[in-house]
PDB file of C-alpha atoms in Angstrom:
ATOM      1  CA  UNK A  20      -4.771  14.692  -4.336  1.00 50.00           C
ATOM      2  CA  UNK A  21      -2.591  14.732  -7.488  1.00 63.00           C
ATOM      3  CA  UNK A  22       0.271  12.675  -6.039  1.00 79.00           C
ATOM      4  CA  UNK A  23      -1.731   9.794  -4.578  1.00 88.00           C
ATOM      5  CA  UNK A  24      -2.111   8.208  -8.018  1.00 88.00           C
ATOM      6  CA  UNK A  25       1.674   8.175  -8.451  1.00 88.00           C
ATOM      7  CA  UNK A  26       2.150   6.317  -5.170  1.00 90.00           C
ATOM      8  CA  UNK A  27      -0.576   3.776  -5.924  1.00 91.00           C
ATOM      9  CA  UNK A  28       0.725   3.346  -9.471  1.00 90.00           C
ATOM     10  CA  UNK A  29       4.270   2.687  -8.276  1.00 89.00           C
ATOM     11  CA  UNK A  30       3.274  -0.036  -5.821  1.00 92.00           C
ATOM     12  CA  UNK A  31       0.740  -1.701  -8.113  1.00 92.00           C
ATOM     13  CA  UNK A  32       3.220  -1.731 -10.993  1.00 89.00           C
ATOM     14  CA  UNK A  33       5.873  -3.464  -8.897  1.00 89.00           C
ATOM     15  CA  UNK A  34       3.345  -6.071  -7.724  1.00 90.00           C
ATOM     16  CA  UNK A  35       2.191  -6.792 -11.273  1.00 88.00           C
ATOM     17  CA  UNK A  36       5.741  -7.012 -12.636  1.00 86.00           C
ATOM     18  CA  UNK A  37       6.847  -9.468  -9.968  1.00 84.00           C
ATOM     19  CA  UNK A  38       3.858 -11.668 -10.791  1.00 84.00           C
ATOM     20  CA  UNK A  39       4.458 -11.624 -14.541  1.00 83.00           C
ATOM     21  CA  UNK A  40       8.260 -11.620 -14.741  1.00 82.00           C
ATOM     22  CA  UNK A  41       8.667 -15.363 -15.470  1.00 85.00           C
ATOM     23  CA  UNK A  42       6.355 -15.086 -18.487  1.00 80.00           C
ATOM     24  CA  UNK A  43       8.140 -11.922 -19.593  1.00 79.00           C
ATOM     25  CA  UNK A  44      11.463 -13.759 -19.461  1.00 83.00           C
ATOM     26  CA  UNK A  45      10.117 -16.446 -21.772  1.00 84.00           C
ATOM     27  CA  UNK A  46       8.569 -13.853 -24.113  1.00 77.00           C
ATOM     28  CA  UNK A  47      11.802 -11.894 -24.589  1.00 77.00           C
ATOM     29  CA  UNK A  48      13.826 -15.040 -25.161  1.00 81.00           C
ATOM     30  CA  UNK A  49      11.348 -16.231 -27.793  1.00 78.00           C
ATOM     31  CA  UNK A  50      11.508 -12.880 -29.567  1.00 69.00           C
ATOM     32  CA  UNK A  51      15.285 -12.519 -29.546  1.00 72.00           C
ATOM     33  CA  UNK A  52      16.645 -16.079 -29.735  1.00 73.00           C
ATOM     34  CA  UNK A  53      15.741 -18.291 -32.705  1.00 70.00           C
ATOM     35  CA  UNK A  54      16.909 -21.515 -31.028  1.00 78.00           C
ATOM     36  CA  UNK A  55      13.588 -22.079 -29.259  1.00 81.00           C
ATOM     37  CA  UNK A  56      10.793 -23.946 -31.055  1.00 80.00           C
ATOM     38  CA  UNK A  57       7.985 -22.448 -28.997  1.00 79.00           C
ATOM     39  CA  UNK A  58       6.740 -21.492 -25.534  1.00 80.00           C
ATOM     40  CA  UNK A  59       7.004 -24.942 -23.974  1.00 85.00           C
ATOM     41  CA  UNK A  60      10.435 -25.591 -25.487  1.00 86.00           C
ATOM     42  CA  UNK A  61      11.687 -22.280 -24.083  1.00 87.00           C
ATOM     43  CA  UNK A  62      10.229 -23.018 -20.646  1.00 87.00           C
ATOM     44  CA  UNK A  63      11.661 -26.544 -20.581  1.00 89.00           C
ATOM     45  CA  UNK A  64      15.138 -25.537 -21.735  1.00 86.00           C
ATOM     46  CA  UNK A  65      15.288 -22.558 -19.380  1.00 85.00           C
ATOM     47  CA  UNK A  66      14.257 -24.743 -16.432  1.00 88.00           C
ATOM     48  CA  UNK A  67      16.700 -27.518 -17.370  1.00 88.00           C
ATOM     49  CA  UNK A  68      19.599 -25.128 -17.773  1.00 86.00           C
ATOM     50  CA  UNK A  69      18.922 -22.555 -15.047  1.00 87.00           C
ATOM     51  CA  UNK A  70      16.198 -23.915 -12.776  1.00 88.00           C
ATOM     52  CA  UNK A  71      13.445 -21.764 -11.254  1.00 86.00           C
ATOM     53  CA  UNK A  72      15.814 -18.780 -10.661  1.00 83.00           C
ATOM     54  CA  UNK A  73      16.301 -18.552 -14.427  1.00 81.00           C
ATOM     55  CA  UNK A  74      12.750 -17.253 -14.822  1.00 82.00           C
ATOM     56  CA  UNK A  75      13.415 -14.492 -12.296  1.00 80.00           C
ATOM     57  CA  UNK A  76      16.848 -13.491 -13.584  1.00 80.00           C
ATOM     58  CA  UNK A  77      17.316  -9.730 -13.475  1.00 76.00           C
ATOM     59  CA  UNK A  78      13.989  -9.065 -11.748  1.00 80.00           C
ATOM     60  CA  UNK A  79      15.201  -6.585  -9.116  1.00 76.00           C
ATOM     61  CA  UNK A  80      16.087  -3.884 -11.627  1.00 74.00           C
ATOM     62  CA  UNK A  81      12.844  -4.167 -13.689  1.00 74.00           C
ATOM     63  CA  UNK A  82      10.742  -4.074 -10.501  1.00 79.00           C
ATOM     64  CA  UNK A  83      12.354  -0.758  -9.577  1.00 78.00           C
ATOM     65  CA  UNK A  84      12.065   0.658 -13.096  1.00 77.00           C
ATOM     66  CA  UNK A  85       8.512  -0.625 -13.581  1.00 79.00           C
ATOM     67  CA  UNK A  86       7.421   0.849 -10.264  1.00 82.00           C
ATOM     68  CA  UNK A  87       8.662   4.268 -11.381  1.00 81.00           C
ATOM     69  CA  UNK A  88       7.269   3.818 -14.895  1.00 81.00           C
ATOM     70  CA  UNK A  89       3.856   2.677 -13.642  1.00 86.00           C
ATOM     71  CA  UNK A  90       3.743   5.594 -11.242  1.00 86.00           C
ATOM     72  CA  UNK A  91       4.264   7.905 -14.225  1.00 83.00           C
ATOM     73  CA  UNK A  92       1.633   6.102 -16.308  1.00 87.00           C
ATOM     74  CA  UNK A  93      -1.155   5.965 -13.723  1.00 91.00           C
ATOM     75  CA  UNK A  94      -0.305   9.328 -12.206  1.00 88.00           C
ATOM     76  CA  UNK A  95      -0.120  11.186 -15.505  1.00 87.00           C
ATOM     77  CA  UNK A  96      -3.246   9.440 -16.812  1.00 91.00           C
ATOM     78  CA  UNK A  97      -5.308  10.312 -13.743  1.00 90.00           C
ATOM     79  CA  UNK A  98      -4.177  13.923 -13.673  1.00 87.00           C
ATOM     80  CA  UNK A  99      -4.580  14.346 -17.441  1.00 88.00           C
ATOM     81  CA  UNK A 100      -8.110  12.951 -17.182  1.00 91.00           C
ATOM     82  CA  UNK A 101      -8.854  15.369 -14.327  1.00 89.00           C
ATOM     83  CA  UNK A 102      -7.691  18.225 -16.544  1.00 87.00           C
ATOM     84  CA  UNK A 103      -9.508  17.106 -19.695  1.00 90.00           C
ATOM     85  CA  UNK A 104     -12.817  16.479 -17.924  1.00 88.00           C
ATOM     86  CA  UNK A 105     -12.468  19.281 -15.370  1.00 84.00           C
ATOM     87  CA  UNK A 106     -13.524  16.783 -12.725  1.00 81.00           C
ATOM     88  CA  UNK A 107     -12.039  14.685  -9.930  1.00 80.00           C
ATOM     89  CA  UNK A 108     -11.771  10.912  -9.597  1.00 79.00           C
ATOM     90  CA  UNK A 109     -14.457  10.917  -6.910  1.00 72.00           C
ATOM     91  CA  UNK A 110     -16.883  12.710  -9.258  1.00 71.00           C
ATOM     92  CA  UNK A 111     -16.341  10.181 -12.055  1.00 72.00           C
ATOM     93  CA  UNK A 112     -16.926   7.243  -9.718  1.00 70.00           C
ATOM     94  CA  UNK A 113     -20.311   8.606  -8.684  1.00 69.00           C
ATOM     95  CA  UNK A 114     -22.212   8.681 -11.942  1.00 65.00           C
ATOM     96  CA  UNK A 115     -20.214  11.181 -14.026  1.00 75.00           C
ATOM     97  CA  UNK A 116     -17.919   9.011 -16.171  1.00 81.00           C
ATOM     98  CA  UNK A 117     -15.415  10.539 -18.574  1.00 86.00           C
ATOM     99  CA  UNK A 118     -16.128  10.341 -22.306  1.00 89.00           C
ATOM    100  CA  UNK A 119     -14.184   7.830 -24.420  1.00 90.00           C
ATOM    101  CA  UNK A 120     -12.179  10.496 -26.265  1.00 91.00           C
ATOM    102  CA  UNK A 121     -10.930  12.009 -23.007  1.00 92.00           C
ATOM    103  CA  UNK A 122      -9.941   8.569 -21.671  1.00 93.00           C
ATOM    104  CA  UNK A 123      -8.056   7.753 -24.887  1.00 92.00           C
ATOM    105  CA  UNK A 124      -6.295  11.135 -24.980  1.00 92.00           C
ATOM    106  CA  UNK A 125      -5.267  10.886 -21.322  1.00 91.00           C
ATOM    107  CA  UNK A 126      -3.988   7.356 -21.955  1.00 90.00           C
ATOM    108  CA  UNK A 127      -1.905   8.514 -24.932  1.00 89.00           C
ATOM    109  CA  UNK A 128      -0.448  11.293 -22.781  1.00 86.00           C
ATOM    110  CA  UNK A 129       0.521   8.750 -20.123  1.00 85.00           C
ATOM    111  CA  UNK A 130       2.187   6.640 -22.825  1.00 83.00           C
ATOM    112  CA  UNK A 131       4.230   9.632 -23.948  1.00 78.00           C
ATOM    113  CA  UNK A 132       5.323  10.300 -20.369  1.00 77.00           C
ATOM    114  CA  UNK A 133       6.241   6.655 -19.923  1.00 73.00           C
ATOM    115  CA  UNK A 134       8.389   6.663 -23.063  1.00 68.00           C
ATOM    116  CA  UNK A 135      10.231   9.748 -21.890  1.00 64.00           C
ATOM    117  CA  UNK A 136      11.048   8.185 -18.536  1.00 62.00           C
ATOM    118  CA  UNK A 137      11.703   4.558 -19.403  1.00 55.00           C
ATOM    119  CA  UNK A 138      15.243   3.277 -19.479  1.00 40.00           C
ATOM    120  CA  UNK A 139      15.829   2.015 -22.995  1.00 40.00           C
ATOM    121  CA  UNK A 140      18.372  -0.585 -22.008  1.00 37.00           C
ATOM    122  CA  UNK A 141      15.906  -3.453 -21.965  1.00 42.00           C
ATOM    123  CA  UNK A 142      15.817  -5.928 -19.123  1.00 41.00           C
ATOM    124  CA  UNK A 143      19.290  -7.030 -18.224  1.00 38.00           C
ATOM    125  CA  UNK A 144      19.837 -10.699 -17.748  1.00 36.00           C
ATOM    126  CA  UNK A 145      16.791 -11.959 -19.632  1.00 35.00           C
ATOM    127  CA  UNK A 146      17.818 -11.206 -23.200  1.00 39.00           C
ATOM    128  CA  UNK A 147      20.765 -13.572 -23.065  1.00 42.00           C
ATOM    129  CA  UNK A 148      23.745 -14.550 -20.983  1.00 45.00           C
ATOM    130  CA  UNK A 149      25.976 -11.627 -21.996  1.00 50.00           C
ATOM    131  CA  UNK A 150      25.145  -9.455 -18.985  1.00 48.00           C
ATOM    132  CA  UNK A 151      25.717 -10.411 -15.362  1.00 51.00           C
ATOM    133  CA  UNK A 152      23.563  -7.627 -13.993  1.00 48.00           C
ATOM    134  CA  UNK A 153      22.415  -4.013 -14.499  1.00 45.00           C
ATOM    135  CA  UNK A 154      25.782  -2.348 -13.822  1.00 52.00           C
ATOM    136  CA  UNK A 155      27.637  -4.805 -16.042  1.00 56.00           C
ATOM    137  CA  UNK A 156      25.040  -4.352 -18.795  1.00 55.00           C
ATOM    138  CA  UNK A 157      25.345  -0.541 -18.765  1.00 52.00           C
ATOM    139  CA  UNK A 158      29.150  -0.720 -18.711  1.00 61.00           C
ATOM    140  CA  UNK A 159      29.315  -3.033 -21.724  1.00 61.00           C
ATOM    141  CA  UNK A 160      26.760  -1.060 -23.749  1.00 56.00           C
ATOM    142  CA  UNK A 161      28.605   2.219 -23.145  1.00 58.00           C
ATOM    143  CA  UNK A 162      31.931   0.622 -23.997  1.00 69.00           C
ATOM    144  CA  UNK A 163      30.719  -1.002 -27.229  1.00 63.00           C
ATOM    145  CA  UNK A 164      28.064   1.412 -28.537  1.00 60.00           C
ATOM    146  CA  UNK A 165      28.430   4.634 -26.561  1.00 62.00           C
ATOM    147  CA  UNK A 166      25.500   6.541 -25.038  1.00 59.00           C
ATOM    148  CA  UNK A 167      23.347   5.937 -28.146  1.00 54.00           C
ATOM    149  CA  UNK A 168      23.299   2.251 -27.289  1.00 57.00           C
ATOM    150  CA  UNK A 169      21.207   2.965 -24.203  1.00 49.00           C
ATOM    151  CA  UNK A 170      18.476   4.468 -26.399  1.00 50.00           C
ATOM    152  CA  UNK A 171      18.334   1.765 -29.052  1.00 53.00           C
ATOM    153  CA  UNK A 172      14.732   0.932 -29.922  1.00 50.00           C
ATOM    154  CA  UNK A 173      13.386   4.269 -28.716  1.00 57.00           C
ATOM    155  CA  UNK A 174      11.303   5.012 -31.821  1.00 61.00           C
ATOM    156  CA  UNK A 175       9.804   1.528 -31.771  1.00 60.00           C
ATOM    157  CA  UNK A 176       8.954   2.021 -28.107  1.00 64.00           C
ATOM    158  CA  UNK A 177       7.233   5.335 -28.815  1.00 69.00           C
ATOM    159  CA  UNK A 178       5.231   3.899 -31.731  1.00 69.00           C
ATOM    160  CA  UNK A 179       4.176   1.061 -29.460  1.00 71.00           C
ATOM    161  CA  UNK A 180       3.421   2.816 -26.199  1.00 75.00           C
ATOM    162  CA  UNK A 181       1.816   6.165 -27.055  1.00 80.00           C
ATOM    163  CA  UNK A 182      -1.280   4.836 -28.877  1.00 84.00           C
ATOM    164  CA  UNK A 183      -1.374   1.581 -26.931  1.00 85.00           C
ATOM    165  CA  UNK A 184      -1.683   3.302 -23.564  1.00 88.00           C
ATOM    166  CA  UNK A 185      -4.697   5.120 -24.987  1.00 87.00           C
ATOM    167  CA  UNK A 186      -6.137   1.686 -25.728  1.00 87.00           C
ATOM    168  CA  UNK A 187      -5.000   0.426 -22.327  1.00 92.00           C
ATOM    169  CA  UNK A 188      -7.259   2.625 -20.234  1.00 93.00           C
ATOM    170  CA  UNK A 189     -10.205   2.815 -22.646  1.00 93.00           C
ATOM    171  CA  UNK A 190     -11.299  -0.869 -22.464  1.00 93.00           C
ATOM    172  CA  UNK A 191     -10.673  -0.806 -18.712  1.00 95.00           C
ATOM    173  CA  UNK A 192     -13.033   2.112 -18.154  1.00 92.00           C
ATOM    174  CA  UNK A 193     -15.672   0.693 -20.518  1.00 93.00           C
ATOM    175  CA  UNK A 194     -15.502  -2.810 -18.993  1.00 94.00           C
ATOM    176  CA  UNK A 195     -15.774  -1.408 -15.484  1.00 92.00           C
ATOM    177  CA  UNK A 196     -18.932   0.496 -16.438  1.00 90.00           C
ATOM    178  CA  UNK A 197     -20.490  -2.599 -18.000  1.00 92.00           C
ATOM    179  CA  UNK A 198     -19.716  -4.793 -14.986  1.00 93.00           C
ATOM    180  CA  UNK A 199     -20.696  -2.260 -12.317  1.00 89.00           C
ATOM    181  CA  UNK A 200     -24.196  -1.240 -11.277  1.00 85.00           C
ATOM    182  CA  UNK A 201     -24.972   2.421 -11.772  1.00 79.00           C
ATOM    183  CA  UNK A 202     -23.952   4.538  -8.811  1.00 75.00           C
ATOM    184  CA  UNK A 203     -21.760   1.783  -7.328  1.00 82.00           C
ATOM    185  CA  UNK A 204     -17.982   1.450  -7.036  1.00 84.00           C
ATOM    186  CA  UNK A 205     -16.456  -1.360  -9.162  1.00 89.00           C
ATOM    187  CA  UNK A 206     -16.030  -4.547  -7.143  1.00 92.00           C
ATOM    188  CA  UNK A 207     -13.104  -6.951  -7.135  1.00 94.00           C
ATOM    189  CA  UNK A 208     -14.502  -9.072  -9.970  1.00 95.00           C
ATOM    190  CA  UNK A 209     -15.247  -6.067 -12.169  1.00 95.00           C
ATOM    191  CA  UNK A 210     -11.803  -4.529 -11.623  1.00 95.00           C
ATOM    192  CA  UNK A 211      -9.932  -7.770 -12.300  1.00 96.00           C
ATOM    193  CA  UNK A 212     -11.956  -8.619 -15.404  1.00 96.00           C
ATOM    194  CA  UNK A 213     -11.647  -5.073 -16.762  1.00 96.00           C
ATOM    195  CA  UNK A 214      -7.926  -4.984 -16.018  1.00 96.00           C
ATOM    196  CA  UNK A 215      -7.393  -8.343 -17.711  1.00 95.00           C
ATOM    197  CA  UNK A 216      -9.356  -7.293 -20.798  1.00 95.00           C
ATOM    198  CA  UNK A 217      -7.411  -4.024 -20.991  1.00 95.00           C
ATOM    199  CA  UNK A 218      -4.117  -5.893 -20.860  1.00 92.00           C
ATOM    200  CA  UNK A 219      -5.062  -8.379 -23.595  1.00 93.00           C
ATOM    201  CA  UNK A 220      -6.460  -5.704 -25.946  1.00 91.00           C
ATOM    202  CA  UNK A 221      -3.387  -3.546 -25.501  1.00 89.00           C
ATOM    203  CA  UNK A 222      -0.882  -6.320 -26.117  1.00 85.00           C
ATOM    204  CA  UNK A 223      -2.781  -7.527 -29.176  1.00 86.00           C
ATOM    205  CA  UNK A 224      -2.118  -4.086 -30.661  1.00 85.00           C
ATOM    206  CA  UNK A 225       1.386  -3.674 -29.221  1.00 81.00           C
ATOM    207  CA  UNK A 226       2.996  -7.030 -30.048  1.00 83.00           C
ATOM    208  CA  UNK A 227       4.228  -6.145 -33.600  1.00 84.00           C
ATOM    209  CA  UNK A 228       6.148  -3.088 -32.365  1.00 80.00           C
ATOM    210  CA  UNK A 229       7.211  -5.013 -29.260  1.00 77.00           C
ATOM    211  CA  UNK A 230       8.956  -7.527 -31.537  1.00 82.00           C
ATOM    212  CA  UNK A 231      10.678  -4.698 -33.418  1.00 81.00           C
ATOM    213  CA  UNK A 232      11.734  -3.014 -30.164  1.00 77.00           C
ATOM    214  CA  UNK A 233      13.181  -6.229 -28.777  1.00 76.00           C
ATOM    215  CA  UNK A 234      15.172  -6.852 -31.964  1.00 80.00           C
ATOM    216  CA  UNK A 235      16.498  -3.300 -32.097  1.00 78.00           C
ATOM    217  CA  UNK A 236      17.603  -3.520 -28.471  1.00 70.00           C
ATOM    218  CA  UNK A 237      19.508  -6.720 -29.238  1.00 71.00           C
ATOM    219  CA  UNK A 238      21.004  -5.227 -32.437  1.00 67.00           C
ATOM    220  CA  UNK A 239      24.779  -5.317 -32.205  1.00 61.00           C
ATOM    221  CA  UNK A 240      24.666  -7.187 -28.893  1.00 58.00           C
ATOM    222  CA  UNK A 241      24.922 -10.672 -30.288  1.00 60.00           C
ATOM    223  CA  UNK A 242      21.912 -10.346 -32.592  1.00 62.00           C
ATOM    224  CA  UNK A 243      21.285  -9.149 -36.146  1.00 74.00           C
ATOM    225  CA  UNK A 244      22.347  -5.532 -36.778  1.00 79.00           C
ATOM    226  CA  UNK A 245      19.537  -3.198 -37.873  1.00 80.00           C
ATOM    227  CA  UNK A 246      19.815   0.421 -39.032  1.00 79.00           C
ATOM    228  CA  UNK A 247      16.498   1.549 -37.597  1.00 76.00           C
ATOM    229  CA  UNK A 248      12.806   0.784 -37.183  1.00 75.00           C
ATOM    230  CA  UNK A 249      11.925   0.580 -40.886  1.00 82.00           C
ATOM    231  CA  UNK A 250      15.014  -1.485 -41.714  1.00 85.00           C
ATOM    232  CA  UNK A 251      14.212  -3.906 -38.904  1.00 84.00           C
ATOM    233  CA  UNK A 252      10.587  -4.240 -40.051  1.00 83.00           C
ATOM    234  CA  UNK A 253      11.459  -4.729 -43.729  1.00 87.00           C
ATOM    235  CA  UNK A 254      14.240  -7.263 -43.093  1.00 85.00           C
ATOM    236  CA  UNK A 255      12.170  -9.216 -40.569  1.00 84.00           C
ATOM    237  CA  UNK A 256       9.226  -9.327 -42.975  1.00 85.00           C
ATOM    238  CA  UNK A 257      11.437 -10.362 -45.905  1.00 86.00           C
ATOM    239  CA  UNK A 258      13.274 -13.107 -44.027  1.00 85.00           C
ATOM    240  CA  UNK A 259      10.563 -14.506 -41.759  1.00 85.00           C
ATOM    241  CA  UNK A 260       7.206 -13.363 -43.104  1.00 87.00           C
ATOM    242  CA  UNK A 261       4.323 -11.506 -41.468  1.00 86.00           C
ATOM    243  CA  UNK A 262       4.041 -14.042 -38.653  1.00 84.00           C
ATOM    244  CA  UNK A 263       7.301 -12.796 -37.151  1.00 83.00           C
ATOM    245  CA  UNK A 264       5.531  -9.649 -35.914  1.00 83.00           C
ATOM    246  CA  UNK A 265       3.236 -11.759 -33.788  1.00 82.00           C
ATOM    247  CA  UNK A 266       5.933 -13.814 -32.080  1.00 77.00           C
ATOM    248  CA  UNK A 267       4.999 -13.922 -28.428  1.00 71.00           C
ATOM    249  CA  UNK A 268       1.373 -12.815 -28.965  1.00 80.00           C
ATOM    250  CA  UNK A 269      -0.060 -15.887 -27.255  1.00 81.00           C
ATOM    251  CA  UNK A 270       2.360 -15.553 -24.362  1.00 74.00           C
ATOM    252  CA  UNK A 271       1.716 -11.805 -24.168  1.00 76.00           C
ATOM    253  CA  UNK A 272      -2.009 -12.482 -23.886  1.00 84.00           C
ATOM    254  CA  UNK A 273      -1.578 -15.250 -21.311  1.00 82.00           C
ATOM    255  CA  UNK A 274       0.639 -12.931 -19.290  1.00 82.00           C
ATOM    256  CA  UNK A 275      -1.376  -9.765 -19.820  1.00 88.00           C
ATOM    257  CA  UNK A 276      -4.674 -10.905 -18.359  1.00 92.00           C
ATOM    258  CA  UNK A 277      -3.554 -11.950 -14.841  1.00 92.00           C
ATOM    259  CA  UNK A 278      -0.787  -9.344 -14.567  1.00 91.00           C
ATOM    260  CA  UNK A 279      -3.041  -6.421 -15.455  1.00 94.00           C
ATOM    261  CA  UNK A 280      -5.920  -7.815 -13.416  1.00 95.00           C
ATOM    262  CA  UNK A 281      -3.641  -7.784 -10.364  1.00 94.00           C
ATOM    263  CA  UNK A 282      -2.116  -4.416 -11.263  1.00 94.00           C
ATOM    264  CA  UNK A 283      -5.490  -2.664 -11.536  1.00 96.00           C
ATOM    265  CA  UNK A 284      -6.850  -4.418  -8.455  1.00 95.00           C
ATOM    266  CA  UNK A 285      -3.844  -3.291  -6.433  1.00 94.00           C
ATOM    267  CA  UNK A 286      -4.152   0.248  -7.812  1.00 95.00           C
ATOM    268  CA  UNK A 287      -7.877   0.589  -7.077  1.00 93.00           C
ATOM    269  CA  UNK A 288      -7.544  -0.821  -3.552  1.00 94.00           C
ATOM    270  CA  UNK A 289      -4.566   1.415  -2.803  1.00 93.00           C
ATOM    271  CA  UNK A 290      -6.469   4.445  -4.089  1.00 92.00           C
ATOM    272  CA  UNK A 291      -9.423   3.636  -1.848  1.00 88.00           C
ATOM    273  CA  UNK A 292      -7.093   3.175   1.104  1.00 89.00           C
ATOM    274  CA  UNK A 293      -5.085   6.344   0.470  1.00 86.00           C
ATOM    275  CA  UNK A 294      -8.108   8.554  -0.204  1.00 83.00           C
ATOM    276  CA  UNK A 295     -10.449   7.237   2.470  1.00 78.00           C
ATOM    277  CA  UNK A 296     -11.897   9.924   4.749  1.00 69.00           C
ATOM    278  CA  UNK A 297     -10.022  10.431   7.988  1.00 58.00           C
ATOM    279  CA  UNK A 298     -11.832   9.047  11.010  1.00 55.00           C
ATOM    280  CA  UNK A 299     -12.732  11.586  13.668  1.00 50.00           C
TER     281      UNK A 299
END
């Protein structure tokens, strides 16, 4: 059933995003605004100035986009893995696991699909106070930068997501096998632990390009102006040192484990529900 994975991916992605959005708000503000001294300072100042709603500012639009994006990621990964292994999901769950190279290749393919579909306009409302909402954000970007402004940071996104989605699914599949008895379906604990590990491993590799992407997306919108990926990397390294590329790594890791644990748990349970045999 090639479309079931897209449905399960869409719902699970929206659930995971809603759970992790407050931490994502803090992460983006730390990466794009130098006025914060650290995670706790950002949390305290955001709460003091905006209250609890400040951590959920602009969530409706990302939930919609992430649902679509996650549908593309999980759906394209599952179908690519079916093609590469010439097998079905049910076969792989019953003692015929896919090899690591096939999992990595399918994950990279899903990352490429995700990059092609993702809106490059960032997450309105959490990068600063310039935008009042999605429509206002798009209007201002088009007025000030033209259509190219909507695609700022695209190369950084591709360099981040294509290989990192290969790494996203690989530790998940390996961890599930380790934590699951042979011939059995992964249980709740195994899925959540594997999903959490996958999220942390992926973000550890993705954070440097995530910093570059965030800076490029803020370029010309109240932040430093960069001419491209290499210029952003060289100037950031020159002015702030190598540590700048790991801004938000701790927060990414703290966010990644629970968010991806919940995302994978929701996906696996939805898949079992949607593919269960019809009762006679």
